[in-house]
CSV table of C-alpha atoms and ligand atoms in Angstrom, one decimal:
chain,number,residue,atom,x,y,z
L,1,MET,CA,364.0,165.4,91.9
L,2,VAL,CA,362.5,164.7,88.8
L,3,ASN,CA,358.7,165.9,88.1
L,4,PHE,CA,356.1,165.2,86.2
L,5,ILE,CA,352.6,167.1,85.3
L,6,PHE,CA,349.5,164.4,84.6
L,7,PHE,CA,347.7,166.8,83.0
L,8,GLY,CA,344.1,166.1,81.5
L,9,PRO,CA,340.4,166.7,82.2
L,10,PRO,CA,338.6,165.4,84.9
L,11,GLY,CA,338.1,161.6,84.4
L,12,ALA,CA,341.4,161.0,82.3
L,13,GLY,CA,342.6,158.4,84.5
L,14,LYS,CA,345.4,161.1,86.0
L,15,GLY,CA,344.8,160.0,89.4
L,16,THR,CA,344.6,156.9,88.7
L,17,GLN,CA,347.8,156.6,86.9
L,18,ALA,CA,349.7,159.2,89.5
L,19,LYS,CA,349.0,156.8,92.2
L,20,LEU,CA,350.4,153.3,90.0
L,21,ILE,CA,353.7,155.6,88.8
L,22,ALA,CA,354.3,156.6,92.5
L,23,ASP,CA,354.3,153.9,93.5
L,24,GLU,CA,356.5,152.2,91.1
L,25,TYR,CA,358.9,155.2,90.7
L,26,GLU,CA,358.5,155.8,94.4
L,27,LEU,CA,357.6,159.2,93.8
L,28,ILE,CA,356.0,161.5,95.4
L,29,HIS,CA,351.8,162.0,94.5
L,30,ILE,CA,350.3,165.1,95.4
L,31,SER,CA,346.7,165.7,93.8
L,32,THR,CA,345.0,168.9,94.8
L,33,GLY,CA,341.6,168.0,94.8
L,34,GLU,CA,342.4,164.9,97.1
L,35,ILE,CA,344.5,167.5,99.6
L,36,LEU,CA,341.3,169.5,98.9
L,37,ARG,CA,338.8,167.0,100.1
L,38,THR,CA,340.5,165.9,103.5
L,39,ALA,CA,340.7,169.4,103.8
L,40,ILE,CA,336.8,170.0,103.7
L,41,LYS,CA,336.6,166.4,105.4
L,42,ASN,CA,338.4,167.7,108.4
L,43,GLN,CA,336.7,171.3,108.2
L,44,THR,CA,340.2,173.1,107.8
L,45,PRO,CA,340.6,176.7,108.5
L,46,LEU,CA,341.5,175.9,104.2
L,47,GLY,CA,338.8,173.7,103.7
L,48,ILE,CA,336.6,175.8,105.1
L,49,GLN,CA,337.2,178.3,102.6
L,50,ALA,CA,337.5,176.0,99.5
L,51,LYS,CA,334.6,173.8,99.8
L,52,GLN,CA,331.8,176.0,98.4
L,53,TYR,CA,334.0,176.7,95.2
L,54,VAL,CA,334.6,172.4,94.9
L,55,GLU,CA,331.2,172.0,95.6
L,56,LYS,CA,329.9,174.0,92.2
L,57,GLY,CA,332.4,172.3,90.0
L,58,GLU,CA,334.6,176.6,90.0
L,59,LEU,CA,338.0,176.6,90.6
L,60,VAL,CA,339.4,177.6,94.1
L,61,PRO,CA,341.1,180.8,94.0
L,62,ASP,CA,344.5,180.6,92.8
L,63,GLU,CA,346.5,182.3,96.1
L,64,LEU,CA,345.1,179.7,97.7
L,65,ILE,CA,346.4,176.8,95.5
L,66,ILE,CA,349.6,178.4,95.5
L,67,ASP,CA,350.4,177.7,99.4
L,68,MET,CA,348.8,174.9,99.4
L,69,ILE,CA,351.8,174.2,96.8
L,70,ARG,CA,354.0,175.1,98.4
L,71,ASN,CA,353.5,174.2,102.0
L,72,ARG,CA,353.2,170.8,100.6
L,73,LEU,CA,356.3,171.1,98.8
L,74,ASN,CA,358.5,171.9,102.0
L,75,SER,CA,357.7,169.2,103.9
L,76,TYR,CA,359.3,166.4,102.7
L,77,LYS,CA,363.1,166.6,102.9
L,78,ASN,CA,365.4,165.2,99.4
L,79,PRO,CA,362.4,164.2,97.8
L,80,LYS,CA,363.2,161.6,94.7
L,81,GLY,CA,360.6,163.4,92.7
L,82,PHE,CA,356.5,164.5,92.2
L,83,ILE,CA,353.8,163.8,90.3
L,84,PHE,CA,351.5,166.5,90.2
L,85,ASP,CA,347.9,165.8,89.6
L,86,GLY,CA,345.5,168.6,89.2
L,87,PHE,CA,347.8,171.0,89.4
L,88,PRO,CA,348.2,173.8,88.0
L,89,ARG,CA,345.3,174.5,86.3
L,90,THR,CA,345.4,178.0,85.4
L,91,ILE,CA,348.0,180.3,83.3
L,92,LYS,CA,348.7,182.0,86.9
L,93,GLN,CA,349.7,178.8,89.0
L,94,ALA,CA,351.6,177.4,86.4
L,95,GLU,CA,353.6,180.2,86.0
L,96,ALA,CA,353.8,180.7,90.0
L,97,PHE,CA,354.9,177.0,90.2
L,98,ASP,CA,357.8,177.5,87.5
L,99,LYS,CA,359.3,180.3,90.4
L,100,MET,CA,358.8,178.3,93.4
L,101,LEU,CA,360.4,175.3,91.5
L,102,GLU,CA,363.4,177.5,89.9
L,103,GLU,CA,363.8,178.9,93.6
L,104,LEU,CA,363.9,174.9,94.4
L,105,ASN,CA,366.1,174.2,92.2
L,106,THR,CA,364.7,172.2,90.2
L,107,GLN,CA,361.9,172.2,87.4
L,108,ILE,CA,358.8,170.4,85.9
L,109,HIS,CA,361.1,167.4,83.3
L,110,ALA,CA,358.0,166.1,81.5
L,111,VAL,CA,354.0,167.0,81.4
L,112,ILE,CA,352.0,164.2,80.8
L,113,ARG,CA,349.0,165.0,78.9
L,114,ILE,CA,346.3,162.1,78.9
L,115,LYS,CA,343.4,162.0,76.2
L,116,VAL,CA,340.4,161.6,76.1
L,117,PRO,CA,337.1,162.2,73.9
L,118,ASP,CA,334.8,164.0,76.1
L,119,GLN,CA,332.1,161.8,75.7
L,120,GLU,CA,334.4,159.0,77.2
L,121,VAL,CA,335.5,161.4,79.9
L,122,ILE,CA,331.1,162.1,80.5
L,123,ASN,CA,331.2,157.9,80.8
L,124,ARG,CA,333.2,157.6,83.0
L,125,LEU,CA,332.7,160.5,85.8
L,126,LEU,CA,329.5,159.2,85.7
L,127,ASN,CA,330.4,156.2,86.9
L,128,ARG,CA,332.5,156.9,89.2
L,129,ALA,CA,329.6,158.9,90.7
L,130,LYS,CA,328.0,155.9,92.0
L,131,ILE,CA,330.7,153.7,93.2
L,132,GLU,CA,332.5,156.8,94.8
L,133,GLY,CA,329.9,159.1,95.7
L,134,ARG,CA,331.6,162.4,95.6
L,135,SER,CA,329.1,165.7,95.4
L,136,ASP,CA,330.9,167.0,92.4
L,137,ASP,CA,329.6,164.0,90.2
L,138,THR,CA,326.5,164.6,89.6
L,139,PRO,CA,325.8,165.2,85.8
L,140,GLU,CA,324.7,169.1,86.1
L,141,VAL,CA,328.8,169.8,88.2
L,142,ILE,CA,330.3,167.2,85.6
L,143,GLN,CA,329.4,169.6,83.1
L,144,HIS,CA,330.6,172.9,84.8
L,145,ARG,CA,334.1,170.9,85.7
L,146,LEU,CA,334.4,170.2,81.8
L,147,GLN,CA,333.9,173.6,80.9
L,148,VAL,CA,335.7,175.2,83.3
L,149,TYR,CA,338.8,172.7,82.4
L,150,ARG,CA,338.6,174.1,78.4
L,151,THR,CA,338.4,177.4,79.4
L,152,ASN,CA,340.6,177.8,82.6
L,153,THR,CA,342.6,174.9,82.2
L,154,GLU,CA,343.8,174.2,78.4
L,155,PRO,CA,345.3,177.5,77.5
L,156,LEU,CA,348.3,175.7,79.6
L,157,ILE,CA,348.8,172.7,76.7
L,158,ASP,CA,350.7,175.4,74.7
L,159,PHE,CA,351.9,176.8,77.6
L,160,TYR,CA,353.8,173.9,78.1
L,161,LYS,CA,354.7,173.0,74.5
L,162,LYS,CA,356.2,175.8,74.1
L,163,GLN,CA,358.3,174.5,76.8
L,164,ASN,CA,358.7,171.4,75.0
L,165,LYS,CA,357.4,169.6,78.0
L,166,LEU,CA,354.7,168.4,76.7
L,167,TYR,CA,354.0,164.2,75.7
L,168,GLU,CA,350.7,163.0,74.5
L,169,ILE,CA,349.4,159.9,75.0
L,170,ASP,CA,346.1,158.1,74.2
L,171,GLY,CA,344.0,157.7,77.6
L,172,VAL,CA,341.3,155.3,75.9
L,173,GLY,CA,342.4,151.2,76.8
L,174,THR,CA,342.6,149.4,80.6
L,175,ILE,CA,344.5,150.6,83.1
L,176,GLU,CA,347.6,148.6,81.9
L,177,GLN,CA,348.0,149.5,78.4
L,178,VAL,CA,347.3,153.4,79.2
L,179,ASN,CA,350.2,152.9,82.0
L,180,GLN,CA,352.3,151.3,80.0
L,181,ARG,CA,352.4,154.5,76.8
L,182,ILE,CA,352.7,156.5,80.6
L,183,LYS,CA,355.6,154.6,81.1
L,184,GLN,CA,357.6,154.9,77.7
L,185,ILE,CA,357.8,158.8,78.9
L,186,ILE,CA,358.8,158.2,82.1
L,187,ASN,CA,361.6,155.9,81.8
L,188,LYS,CA,362.9,159.2,79.6
L,189,PHE,CA,363.6,160.6,82.8
L,190,LEU,CA,364.5,158.3,85.6
A,201,LIG,P1,340.0,167.1,90.8
A,201,LIG,O1,339.7,166.0,92.4
A,201,LIG,O2,341.0,167.7,90.5
A,201,LIG,O3,338.7,167.1,89.7
A,201,LIG,O4,339.4,168.4,91.6
A,201,LIG,C1,338.5,168.5,92.2
A,201,LIG,C2,338.0,169.6,92.8
A,201,LIG,O5,338.6,170.2,93.4
A,201,LIG,C3,337.8,171.1,91.7
A,201,LIG,O6,336.6,171.3,90.5
A,201,LIG,C4,338.2,172.1,92.2
A,201,LIG,O7,337.2,172.8,92.4
A,201,LIG,C5,339.6,171.4,93.4
A,201,LIG,N1,340.9,172.1,92.3
A,201,LIG,C6,341.2,171.6,92.1
A,201,LIG,N2,343.1,171.7,92.1
A,201,LIG,C7,342.6,172.5,92.1
A,201,LIG,C8,343.8,173.5,92.0
A,201,LIG,N3,344.7,173.2,91.2
A,201,LIG,N4,343.2,174.8,90.7
A,201,LIG,C9,341.7,174.9,91.3
A,201,LIG,N5,340.7,174.2,92.3
A,201,LIG,C10,340.6,173.1,92.2
């Protein structure tokens, strides 16, 4: 099993790129944001608990997210590998994740950090708001999500650097250009 994390702020292009790479390399794409949005829409117990956090741009509590990932990982037979998009987002999630993968006799092979300047991220999210109408893409919630990213999620850069798993790419360019940059890293492992 070969596992990747696509890392970066909201609007970096993690979801778009994860879908393309997962299709091409037959990996399973796990987006915690998408799982939560579906759960909220279907009013499942998880969705009902998560809604208040997602709408405000706050992080959903670690325990809920870790359980959700554990359930997902156990639901596939002989997967070739996974791309995690939007997870982990806190040190606590990353530590629990390392343990979980160890129990499954696997690990994270590479964390691909997609780097995009702040202003570009804000422009992309405002633009996406017009197209997709996500309730957490309003200007106020966008600002808050970026702040949450800086405070809670950016420390993971050092966490994975210390494990020698961090790969950084420039996320500015066309979807195809960024895709090629990511593939150069993926190809080292597959
Ligand atoms: P995303 O689609 O990745 O931008 O996620 C949308 C929202 O879902 C976030 O603003 C959080 O409220 C919630 N969320 C997604 N992934 C996580 C996670 N790993 N930990 C906590 N909350 C999350």
